[in-house]
Coordinates of C-alpha atoms in Angstrom, one line a residue:
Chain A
X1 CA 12.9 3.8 101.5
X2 CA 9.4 3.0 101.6
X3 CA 7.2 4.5 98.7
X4 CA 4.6 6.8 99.7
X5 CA 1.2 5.2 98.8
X6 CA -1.5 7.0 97.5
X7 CA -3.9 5.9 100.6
X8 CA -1.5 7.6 103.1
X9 CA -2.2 11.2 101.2
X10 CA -4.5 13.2 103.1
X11 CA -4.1 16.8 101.2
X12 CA -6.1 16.1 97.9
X13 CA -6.1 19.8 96.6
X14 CA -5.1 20.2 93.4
X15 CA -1.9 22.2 93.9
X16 CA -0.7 20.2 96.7
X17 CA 3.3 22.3 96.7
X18 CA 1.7 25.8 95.6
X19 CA 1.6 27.7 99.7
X20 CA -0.1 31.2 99.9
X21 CA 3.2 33.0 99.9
X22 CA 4.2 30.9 96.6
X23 CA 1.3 32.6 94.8
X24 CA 2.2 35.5 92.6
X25 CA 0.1 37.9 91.5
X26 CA 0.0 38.8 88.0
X27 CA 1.8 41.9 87.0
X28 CA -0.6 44.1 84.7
X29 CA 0.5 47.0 82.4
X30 CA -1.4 50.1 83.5
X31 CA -4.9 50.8 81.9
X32 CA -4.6 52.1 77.9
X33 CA -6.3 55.4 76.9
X34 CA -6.8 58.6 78.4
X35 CA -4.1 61.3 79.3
X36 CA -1.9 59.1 81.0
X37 CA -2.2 56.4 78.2
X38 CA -2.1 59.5 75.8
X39 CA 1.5 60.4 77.4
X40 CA 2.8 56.9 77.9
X41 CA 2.1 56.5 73.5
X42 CA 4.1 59.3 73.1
X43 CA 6.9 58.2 75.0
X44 CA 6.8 55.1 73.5
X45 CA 6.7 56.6 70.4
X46 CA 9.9 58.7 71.0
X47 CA 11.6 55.5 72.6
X48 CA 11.1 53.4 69.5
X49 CA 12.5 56.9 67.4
X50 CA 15.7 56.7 70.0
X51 CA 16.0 52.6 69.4
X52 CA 15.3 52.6 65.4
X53 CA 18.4 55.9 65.5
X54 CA 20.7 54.2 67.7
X55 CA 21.0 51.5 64.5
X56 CA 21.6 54.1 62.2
X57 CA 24.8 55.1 64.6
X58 CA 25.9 51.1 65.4
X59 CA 25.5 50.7 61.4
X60 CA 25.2 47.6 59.5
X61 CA 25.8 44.2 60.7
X62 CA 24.8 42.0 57.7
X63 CA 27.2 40.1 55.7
X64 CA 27.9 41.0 52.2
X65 CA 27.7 37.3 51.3
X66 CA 29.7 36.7 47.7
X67 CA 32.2 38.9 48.7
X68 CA 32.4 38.5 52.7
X69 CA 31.6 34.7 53.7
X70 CA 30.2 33.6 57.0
X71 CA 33.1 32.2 58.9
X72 CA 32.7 28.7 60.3
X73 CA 33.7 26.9 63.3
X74 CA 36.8 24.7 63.1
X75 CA 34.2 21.6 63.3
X76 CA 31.8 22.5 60.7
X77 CA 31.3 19.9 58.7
X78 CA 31.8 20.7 55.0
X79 CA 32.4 19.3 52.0
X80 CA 35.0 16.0 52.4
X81 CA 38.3 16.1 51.5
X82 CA 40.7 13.0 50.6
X83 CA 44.6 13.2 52.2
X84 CA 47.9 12.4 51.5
X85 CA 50.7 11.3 53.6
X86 CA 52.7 14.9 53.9
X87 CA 56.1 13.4 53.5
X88 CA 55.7 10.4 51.0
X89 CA 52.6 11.9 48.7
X90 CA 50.9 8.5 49.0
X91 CA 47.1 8.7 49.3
X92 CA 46.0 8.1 53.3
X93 CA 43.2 5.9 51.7
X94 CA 43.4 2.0 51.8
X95 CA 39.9 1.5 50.0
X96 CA 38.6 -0.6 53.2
X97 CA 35.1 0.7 52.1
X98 CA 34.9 1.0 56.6
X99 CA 33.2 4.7 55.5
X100 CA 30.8 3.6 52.4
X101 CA 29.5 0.8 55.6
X102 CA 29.0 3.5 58.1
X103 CA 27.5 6.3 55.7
X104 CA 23.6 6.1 56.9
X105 CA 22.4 7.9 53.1
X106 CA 24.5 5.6 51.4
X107 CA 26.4 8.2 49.5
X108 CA 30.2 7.0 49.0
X109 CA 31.2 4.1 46.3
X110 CA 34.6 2.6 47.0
X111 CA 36.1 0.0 44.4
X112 CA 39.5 -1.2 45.8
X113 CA 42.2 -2.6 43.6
X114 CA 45.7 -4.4 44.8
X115 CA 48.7 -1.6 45.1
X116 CA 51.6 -2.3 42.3
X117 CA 54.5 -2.6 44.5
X118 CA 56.9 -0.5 41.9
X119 CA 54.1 2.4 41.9
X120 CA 52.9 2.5 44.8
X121 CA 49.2 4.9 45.6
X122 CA 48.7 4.3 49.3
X123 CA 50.6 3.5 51.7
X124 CA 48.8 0.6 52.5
X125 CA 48.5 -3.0 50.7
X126 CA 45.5 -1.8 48.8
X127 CA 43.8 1.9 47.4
X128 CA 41.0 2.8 46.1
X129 CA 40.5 2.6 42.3
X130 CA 36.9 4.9 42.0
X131 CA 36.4 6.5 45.3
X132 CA 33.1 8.9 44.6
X133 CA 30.8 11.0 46.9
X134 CA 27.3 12.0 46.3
X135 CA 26.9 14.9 47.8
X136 CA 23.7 15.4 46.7
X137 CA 22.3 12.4 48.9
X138 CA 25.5 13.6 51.7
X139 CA 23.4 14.6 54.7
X140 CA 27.0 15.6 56.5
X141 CA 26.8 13.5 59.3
X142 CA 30.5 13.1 59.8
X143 CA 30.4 9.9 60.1
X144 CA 32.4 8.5 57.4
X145 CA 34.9 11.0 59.1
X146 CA 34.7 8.7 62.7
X147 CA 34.9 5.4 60.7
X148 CA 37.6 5.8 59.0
X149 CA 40.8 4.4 60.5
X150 CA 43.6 6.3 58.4
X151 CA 41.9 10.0 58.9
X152 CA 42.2 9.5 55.1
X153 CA 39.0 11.3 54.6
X154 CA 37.7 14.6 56.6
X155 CA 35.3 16.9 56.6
X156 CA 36.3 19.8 55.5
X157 CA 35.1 23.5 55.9
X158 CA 33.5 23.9 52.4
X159 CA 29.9 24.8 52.0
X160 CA 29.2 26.3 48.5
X161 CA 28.4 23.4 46.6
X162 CA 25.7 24.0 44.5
X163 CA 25.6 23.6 41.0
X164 CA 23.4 22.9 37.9
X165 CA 23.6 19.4 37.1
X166 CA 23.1 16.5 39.9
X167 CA 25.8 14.7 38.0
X168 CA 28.2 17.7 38.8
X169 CA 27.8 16.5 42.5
X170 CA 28.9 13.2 42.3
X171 CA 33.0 14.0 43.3
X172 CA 35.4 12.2 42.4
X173 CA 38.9 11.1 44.4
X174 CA 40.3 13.9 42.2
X175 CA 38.1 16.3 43.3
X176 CA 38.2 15.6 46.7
X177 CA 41.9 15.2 46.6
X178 CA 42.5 18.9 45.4
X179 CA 42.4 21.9 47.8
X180 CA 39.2 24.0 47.3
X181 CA 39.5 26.9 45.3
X182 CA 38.3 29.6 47.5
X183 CA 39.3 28.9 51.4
X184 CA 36.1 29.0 53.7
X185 CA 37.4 31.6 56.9
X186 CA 37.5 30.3 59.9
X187 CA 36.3 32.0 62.9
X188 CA 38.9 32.8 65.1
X189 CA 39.0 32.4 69.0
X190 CA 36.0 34.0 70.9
X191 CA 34.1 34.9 67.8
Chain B
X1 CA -7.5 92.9 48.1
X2 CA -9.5 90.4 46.0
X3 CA -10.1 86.8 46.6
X4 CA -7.8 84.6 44.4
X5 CA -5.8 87.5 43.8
X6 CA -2.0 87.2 42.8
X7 CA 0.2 89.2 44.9
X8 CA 3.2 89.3 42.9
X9 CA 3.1 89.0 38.8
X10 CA 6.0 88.3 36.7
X11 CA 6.3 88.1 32.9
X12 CA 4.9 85.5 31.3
X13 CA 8.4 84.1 30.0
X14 CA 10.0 83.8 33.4
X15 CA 7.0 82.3 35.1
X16 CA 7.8 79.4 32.0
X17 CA 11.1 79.5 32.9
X18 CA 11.1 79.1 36.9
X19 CA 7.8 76.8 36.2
X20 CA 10.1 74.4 34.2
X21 CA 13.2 75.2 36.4
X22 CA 11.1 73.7 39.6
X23 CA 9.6 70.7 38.3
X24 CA 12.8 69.8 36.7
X25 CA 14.5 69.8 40.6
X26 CA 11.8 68.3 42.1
X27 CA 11.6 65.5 39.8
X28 CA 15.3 65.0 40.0
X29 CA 14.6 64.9 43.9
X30 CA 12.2 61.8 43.5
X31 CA 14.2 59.6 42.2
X32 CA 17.4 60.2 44.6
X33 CA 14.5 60.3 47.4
X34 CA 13.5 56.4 46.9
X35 CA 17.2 55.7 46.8
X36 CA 17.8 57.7 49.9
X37 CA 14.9 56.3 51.6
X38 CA 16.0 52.2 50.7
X39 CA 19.3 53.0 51.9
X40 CA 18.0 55.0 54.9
X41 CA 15.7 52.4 56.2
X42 CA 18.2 49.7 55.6
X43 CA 20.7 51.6 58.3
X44 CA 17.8 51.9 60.2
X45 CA 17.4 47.9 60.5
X46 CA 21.3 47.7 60.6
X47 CA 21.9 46.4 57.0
X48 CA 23.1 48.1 54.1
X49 CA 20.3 48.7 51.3
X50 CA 20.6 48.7 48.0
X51 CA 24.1 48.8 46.5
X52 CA 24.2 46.6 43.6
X53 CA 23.7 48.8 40.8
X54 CA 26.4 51.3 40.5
X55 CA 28.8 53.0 43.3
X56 CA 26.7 52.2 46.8
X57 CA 23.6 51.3 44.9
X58 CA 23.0 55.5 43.4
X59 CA 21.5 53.9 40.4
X60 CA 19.2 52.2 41.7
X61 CA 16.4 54.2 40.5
X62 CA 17.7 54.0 36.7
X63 CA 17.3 50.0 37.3
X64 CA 13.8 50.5 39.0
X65 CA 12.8 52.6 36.0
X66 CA 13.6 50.4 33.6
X67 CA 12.1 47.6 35.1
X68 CA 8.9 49.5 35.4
X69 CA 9.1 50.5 31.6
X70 CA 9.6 47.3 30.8
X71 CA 6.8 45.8 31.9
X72 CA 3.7 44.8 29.8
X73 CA 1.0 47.4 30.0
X74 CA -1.8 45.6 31.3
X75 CA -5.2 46.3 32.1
X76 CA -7.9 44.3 33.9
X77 CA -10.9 43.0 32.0
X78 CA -13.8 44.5 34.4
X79 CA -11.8 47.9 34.4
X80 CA -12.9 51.2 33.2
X81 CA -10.1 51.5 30.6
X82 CA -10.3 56.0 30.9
X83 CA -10.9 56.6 34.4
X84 CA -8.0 53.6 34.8
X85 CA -5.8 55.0 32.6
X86 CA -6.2 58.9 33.9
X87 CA -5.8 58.0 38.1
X88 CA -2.2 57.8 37.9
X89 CA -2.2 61.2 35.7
X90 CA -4.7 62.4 38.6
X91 CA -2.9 61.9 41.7
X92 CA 0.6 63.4 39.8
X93 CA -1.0 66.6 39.0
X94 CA -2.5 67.2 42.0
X95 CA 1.2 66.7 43.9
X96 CA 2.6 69.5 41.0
X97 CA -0.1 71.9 41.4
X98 CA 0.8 71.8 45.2
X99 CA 4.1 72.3 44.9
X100 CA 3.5 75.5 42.7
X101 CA 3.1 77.5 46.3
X102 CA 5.9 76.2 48.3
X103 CA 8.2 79.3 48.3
X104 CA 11.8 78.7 47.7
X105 CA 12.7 82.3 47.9
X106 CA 11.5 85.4 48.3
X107 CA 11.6 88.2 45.5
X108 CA 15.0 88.7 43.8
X109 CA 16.0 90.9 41.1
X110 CA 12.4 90.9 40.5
X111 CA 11.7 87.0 40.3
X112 CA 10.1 85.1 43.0
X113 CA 11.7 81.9 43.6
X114 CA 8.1 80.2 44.0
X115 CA 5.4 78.8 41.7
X116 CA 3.0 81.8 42.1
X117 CA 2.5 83.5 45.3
X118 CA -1.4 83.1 45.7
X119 CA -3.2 85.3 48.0
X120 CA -5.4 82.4 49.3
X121 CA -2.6 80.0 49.8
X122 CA -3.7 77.6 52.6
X123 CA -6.8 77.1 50.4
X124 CA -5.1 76.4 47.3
X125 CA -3.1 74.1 49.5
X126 CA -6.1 72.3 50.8
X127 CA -8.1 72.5 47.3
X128 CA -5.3 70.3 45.2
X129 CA -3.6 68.2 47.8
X130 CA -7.4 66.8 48.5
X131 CA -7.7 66.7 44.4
X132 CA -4.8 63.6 44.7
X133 CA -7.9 61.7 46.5
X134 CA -10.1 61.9 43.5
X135 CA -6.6 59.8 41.7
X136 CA -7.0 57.2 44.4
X137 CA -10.5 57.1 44.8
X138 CA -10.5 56.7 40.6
X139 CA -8.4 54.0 40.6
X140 CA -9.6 51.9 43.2
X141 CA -12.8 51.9 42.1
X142 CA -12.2 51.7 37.7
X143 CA -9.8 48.9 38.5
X144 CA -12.8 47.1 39.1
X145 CA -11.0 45.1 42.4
X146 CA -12.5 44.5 45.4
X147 CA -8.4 45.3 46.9
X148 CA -8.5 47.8 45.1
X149 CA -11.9 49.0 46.1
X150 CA -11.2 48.5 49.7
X151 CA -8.2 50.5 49.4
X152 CA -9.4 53.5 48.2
X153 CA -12.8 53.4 50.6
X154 CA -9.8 53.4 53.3
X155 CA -8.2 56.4 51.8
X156 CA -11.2 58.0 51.3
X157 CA -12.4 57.9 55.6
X158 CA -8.3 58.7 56.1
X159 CA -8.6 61.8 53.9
X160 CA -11.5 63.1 55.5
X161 CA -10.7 62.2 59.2
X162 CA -7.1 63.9 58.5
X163 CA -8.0 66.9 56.3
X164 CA -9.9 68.6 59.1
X165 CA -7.7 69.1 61.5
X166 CA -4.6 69.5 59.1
X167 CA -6.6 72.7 58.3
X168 CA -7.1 73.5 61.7
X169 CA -3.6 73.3 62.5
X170 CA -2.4 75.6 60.0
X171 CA -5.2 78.0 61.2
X172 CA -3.5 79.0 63.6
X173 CA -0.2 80.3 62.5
X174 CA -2.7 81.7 59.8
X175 CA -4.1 83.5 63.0
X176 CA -0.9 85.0 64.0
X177 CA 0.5 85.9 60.4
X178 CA -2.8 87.7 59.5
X179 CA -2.3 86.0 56.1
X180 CA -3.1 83.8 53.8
X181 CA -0.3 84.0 51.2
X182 CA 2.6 81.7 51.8
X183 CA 5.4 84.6 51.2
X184 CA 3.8 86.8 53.7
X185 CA 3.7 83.9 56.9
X186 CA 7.0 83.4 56.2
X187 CA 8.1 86.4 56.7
X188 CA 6.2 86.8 59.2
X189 CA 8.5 84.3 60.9
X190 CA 11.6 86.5 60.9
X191 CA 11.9 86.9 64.8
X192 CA 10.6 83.6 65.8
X193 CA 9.7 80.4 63.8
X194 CA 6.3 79.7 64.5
X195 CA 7.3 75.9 65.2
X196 CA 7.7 77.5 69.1
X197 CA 4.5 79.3 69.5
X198 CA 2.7 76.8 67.4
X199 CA 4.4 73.7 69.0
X200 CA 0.6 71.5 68.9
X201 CA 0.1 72.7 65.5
X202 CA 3.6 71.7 63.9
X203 CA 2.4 68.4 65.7
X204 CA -0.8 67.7 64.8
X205 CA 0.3 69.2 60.9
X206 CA 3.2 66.5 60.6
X207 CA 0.7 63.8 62.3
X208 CA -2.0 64.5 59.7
X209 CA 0.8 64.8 57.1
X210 CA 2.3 61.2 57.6
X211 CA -1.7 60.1 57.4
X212 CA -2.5 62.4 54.0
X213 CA 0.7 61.0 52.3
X214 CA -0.1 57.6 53.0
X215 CA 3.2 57.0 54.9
X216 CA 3.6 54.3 57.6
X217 CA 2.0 54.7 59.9
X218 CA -0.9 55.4 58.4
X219 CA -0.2 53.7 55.3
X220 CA -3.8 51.8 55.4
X221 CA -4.6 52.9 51.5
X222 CA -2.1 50.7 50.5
X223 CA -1.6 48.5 53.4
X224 CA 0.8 45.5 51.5
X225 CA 0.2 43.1 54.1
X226 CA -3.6 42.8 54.0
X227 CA -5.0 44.9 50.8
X228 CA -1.7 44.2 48.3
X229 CA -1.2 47.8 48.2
X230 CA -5.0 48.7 48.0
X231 CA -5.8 51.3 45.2
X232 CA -2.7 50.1 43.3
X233 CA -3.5 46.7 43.0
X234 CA -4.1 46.1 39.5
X235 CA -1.7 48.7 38.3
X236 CA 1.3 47.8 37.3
X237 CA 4.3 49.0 35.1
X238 CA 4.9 52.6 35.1
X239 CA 1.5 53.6 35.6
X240 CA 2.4 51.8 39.4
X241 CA 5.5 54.1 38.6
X242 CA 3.4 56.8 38.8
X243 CA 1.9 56.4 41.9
X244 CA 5.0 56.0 43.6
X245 CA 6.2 59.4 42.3
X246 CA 3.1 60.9 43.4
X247 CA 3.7 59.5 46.9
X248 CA 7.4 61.5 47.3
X249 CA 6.0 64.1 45.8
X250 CA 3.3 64.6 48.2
X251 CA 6.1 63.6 50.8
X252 CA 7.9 66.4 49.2
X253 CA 5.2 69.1 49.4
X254 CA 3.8 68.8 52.6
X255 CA 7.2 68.7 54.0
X256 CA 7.6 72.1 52.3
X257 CA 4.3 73.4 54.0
X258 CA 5.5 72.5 57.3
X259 CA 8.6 74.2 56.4
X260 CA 7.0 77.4 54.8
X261 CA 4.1 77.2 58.0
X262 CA 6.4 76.5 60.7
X263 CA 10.4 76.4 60.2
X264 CA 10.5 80.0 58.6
X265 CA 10.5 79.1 55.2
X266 CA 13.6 80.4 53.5
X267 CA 15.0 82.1 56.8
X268 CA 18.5 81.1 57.8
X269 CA 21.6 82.9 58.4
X270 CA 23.9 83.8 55.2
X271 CA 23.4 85.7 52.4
X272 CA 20.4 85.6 50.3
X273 CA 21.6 83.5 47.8
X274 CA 21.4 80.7 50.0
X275 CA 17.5 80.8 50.8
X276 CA 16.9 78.0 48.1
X277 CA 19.2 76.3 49.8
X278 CA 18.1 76.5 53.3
X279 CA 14.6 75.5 52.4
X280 CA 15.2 72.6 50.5
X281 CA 17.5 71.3 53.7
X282 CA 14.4 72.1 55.9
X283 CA 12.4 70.2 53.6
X284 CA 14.9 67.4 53.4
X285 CA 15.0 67.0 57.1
X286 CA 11.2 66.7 57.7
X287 CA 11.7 64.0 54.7
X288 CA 14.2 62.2 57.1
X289 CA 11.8 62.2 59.8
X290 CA 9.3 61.0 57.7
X291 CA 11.4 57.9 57.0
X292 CA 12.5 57.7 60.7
X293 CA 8.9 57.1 61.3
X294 CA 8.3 55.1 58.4
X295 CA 11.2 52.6 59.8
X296 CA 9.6 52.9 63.5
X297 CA 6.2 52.8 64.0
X298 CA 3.9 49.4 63.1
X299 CA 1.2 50.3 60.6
X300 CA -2.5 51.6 62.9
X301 CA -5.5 49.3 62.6
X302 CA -8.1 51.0 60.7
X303 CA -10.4 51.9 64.2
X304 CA -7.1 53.2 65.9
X305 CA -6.4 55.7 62.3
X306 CA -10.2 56.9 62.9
X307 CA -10.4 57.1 66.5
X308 CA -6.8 58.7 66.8
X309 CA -8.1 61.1 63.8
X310 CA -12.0 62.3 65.6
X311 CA -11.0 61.7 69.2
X312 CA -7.5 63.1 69.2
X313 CA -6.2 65.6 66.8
X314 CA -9.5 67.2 65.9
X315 CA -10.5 68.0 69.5
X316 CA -6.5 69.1 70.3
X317 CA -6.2 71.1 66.9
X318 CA -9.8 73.3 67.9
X319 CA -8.5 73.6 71.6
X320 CA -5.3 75.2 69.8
X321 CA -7.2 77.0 67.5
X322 CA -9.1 78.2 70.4
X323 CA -6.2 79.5 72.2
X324 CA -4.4 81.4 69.6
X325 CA -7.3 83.2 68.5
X326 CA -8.1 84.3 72.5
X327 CA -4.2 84.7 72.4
X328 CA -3.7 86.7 69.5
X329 CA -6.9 89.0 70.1
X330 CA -5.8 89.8 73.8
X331 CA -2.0 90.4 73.2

């Protein structure tokens, strides 16, 4: 394929790919004022009457937000949540830190500590002692999420976290162990 | 029959009485009316309005009261502390002298349900609605504001651009009831509602009637967007309070003209025990279509109020004027 040089152009106009039939002309409303414009405000003016009624009839579509909550998609990323192993009760969490590396905000502190054979925590040959999340620096990127190679911590579908004190935000493995209080609904299928 | 003469005169007690009775309902009606009218124009943008306080928000105006009343009473330095302090007072009175005409009722057992019936009552009309301009105009100008200045020059133009041919449009159903007084057009109406015959007239009456209440669309007086509610500016408290309540009750008054002019008044079927009733649903539909409008149309620039105002309705209300006098001298 041989590239088309510059010197081998001969049409120079400025629109070299706009043809006659490609023009358009362009499509003006018709003139304002005078009987006809008279007429045409009056219509107008019983159209927006007939579009402003027809949302009286369909009725309300807002939320009422502390009683009704937005539902979220199954991968909305909410607050995280710490697991246990379903059958044994042993935290999922090995304290390899891999998600404290790969949080961009810096946000998660994990201090490991050797597992006690007799009383075991996780399943694994170490747990994590503190395991804490900042969720006031959390930007929800997920990506603690992807590096962690247990699934010991997900995001879940939590997102009323505000509170009054920035040290209140700082959750611990406790915190993010427990179930949340008031279950965020999820959107079902098609919604 | 004199000028300014009094058709119908009842004892002075019951005039008290039915005096009291009146602005007792009407001022029960203003509050539920802003209530209405929040919850209204929330359906009309598909949410729900108010409904905090109380079952579906019905207290709403007790809460905006007592915020009002709460309020520090203020007043600003450069203003004229009387003229500021009587405005308010001003545009109230005018909207309860107003409402004195609008019949409820006609004569029973000897009592009209009505204010007083006064001979000349499209000029009573005119005489104190215009009288809730000298409020505005008062307080834009002692609140010593350039908003507020602005705001009530605004109102000023609107009131005389709108006050013409809101005259001329109730001329002529005066034309074909051969009357004045409000009892005797309507029943004057009892075969057919002079809405029909006066179709241009109901019109141009409720066009200049959105534009002399200050309602959207021609809500320029107060415009919130540009002038920070113009006139009202520096009010605040329940002398703002007081504003507000002169707005319904304007609303509330000129929707009972257009009743009492054009929808037959107190005419409806049943017996007449129900006249009051029929009346004040008339008058509460014309307030629904005031806030249909009021949740539809964009607020007019200023040159679009005045040219709408000398180029439209004056020249249509005189052409209609015109052609029910020809009309009701040839037939």
């Amino acid at each position: 394929m041989e590239a088309k040089l510059n010197a081998d152009k001969t049409d120079w106009s400025p629109f070299p790919y706009l043809d006659d039939q490609d023009v358009i002309s362009v499509q003006r409303g018709p003139e304002p004022g005078g009987l006809p414009g008279a007429y045409r405000a009056f219509g107008e003016t019983l159209r927006g009457l007939k579009t402003t009624f027809g949302r009286i009839i369909e009725g309300p579509v807002t939320i009422q937000y502390p009683e009704e909550k937005t539902p979220v998609y199954p991968r909305f990323r909410g607050r995280h949540k710490l697991h246990r192993f379903e059958d044994t009760g042993l935290e999922k969490c090995v304290g390899c830190s891999l998600c404290a590396a790969a949080c961009p905000a810096d946000c998660i502190r994990v201090v490991a500590e050797e597992n006690d054979p007799e009383n075991r925590v996780s399943a694994g040959e170490r747990f994590a002692e503190v395991y804490e999340i900042n969720l006031s620096r959390c930007i929800f990127c997920g990506y603690c999420e992807v590096a962690c190679p247990f699934d010991a911590i997900t995001m879940g579908h939590d997102y009323e976290m505000s509170d009054y004190n920035r040290s209140d935000l700082i959750f611990t493995k406790e915190m993010l162990l427990a179930e949340p209080i008031d279950r965020t609904p999820l959107r079902s299928e098609g919604e | 029959m004199l000028l300014g003469e009094v058709d119908f005169v009842e004892s002075t007690g019951v005039m008290v009485v039915k005096s009291v009775l009146i602005f007792i309902g009407v001022f029960l009606i203003v509050p539920v009316l802003t209530v209405v009218e929040r919850k209204l124009i929330g359906r009309f943008q598909a949410r729900y309005g108010p409904n905090r306080v109380g079952p579906g928000g019905v207290m709403q105006p007790l809460a905006d009261v007592g915020k009002l009343l709460g309020k520090q009473v203020f007043r600003p330095e450069n203003a004229i502390a009387f003229l500021y302090a009587i405005a308010p007072g001003l545009v109230i009175l005018s909207g309860i002298l107003t409402l004195a005409i609008i019949p409820f009722g006609n004569v029973e057992d000897g009592v009209g349900l009505y204010g007083i019936d006064v001979s000349i009552g499209v000029l009573y009309f005119f005489a104190f609605s215009s009288f809730a301009f000298y409020g505005l105009l008062l307080a834009g100008w002692a609140s010593g504001s350039k908003y507020s200045f602005l705001g009530a020059m605004r109102s000023a133009a609107q009131l005389i651009s709108y006050e013409v041919s809101m005259g001329l449009a109730l001329l002529g159903v005066v034309m074909m009831a051969g009357s004045l007084s409000m009892t005797s057009i309507v029943e004057a109406q009892g075969s057919i509602w002079y809405v029909v015959p006066q179709f241009v007239g109901f019109l141009i009456f409720m066009i200049s009637g959105f534009a002399e209440t200050n309602r959207s669309p021609f809500d320029l007086p107060e415009a919130d967007a540009e002038l920070v509610q113009g006139f009202q500016t520096e009010y605040g408290g329940m002398r703002f309070g007081s504003f507000l309540l002169a707005e319904y009750l304007e609303m509330f008054v000129v929707s009972g003209i257009a009743v009492t002019f054009f929808l037959g008044g107190w005419m409806g079927p049943g017996p007449p025990w129900l006249d009051p009733v029929w009346v004040v649903v008339k008058i509460l539909s014309l307030i629904f279509v005031f806030i249909w409008v009021r949740a539809t149309l964009p607020r007019v620039r200023y040159d679009q109020l005045m040219s709408l105002g000398w180029k439209v309705m004056l020249p249509l209300a005189t052409l209609n004027v015109l052609v029910t006098a020809i009309l009701v001298t040839v037939l």
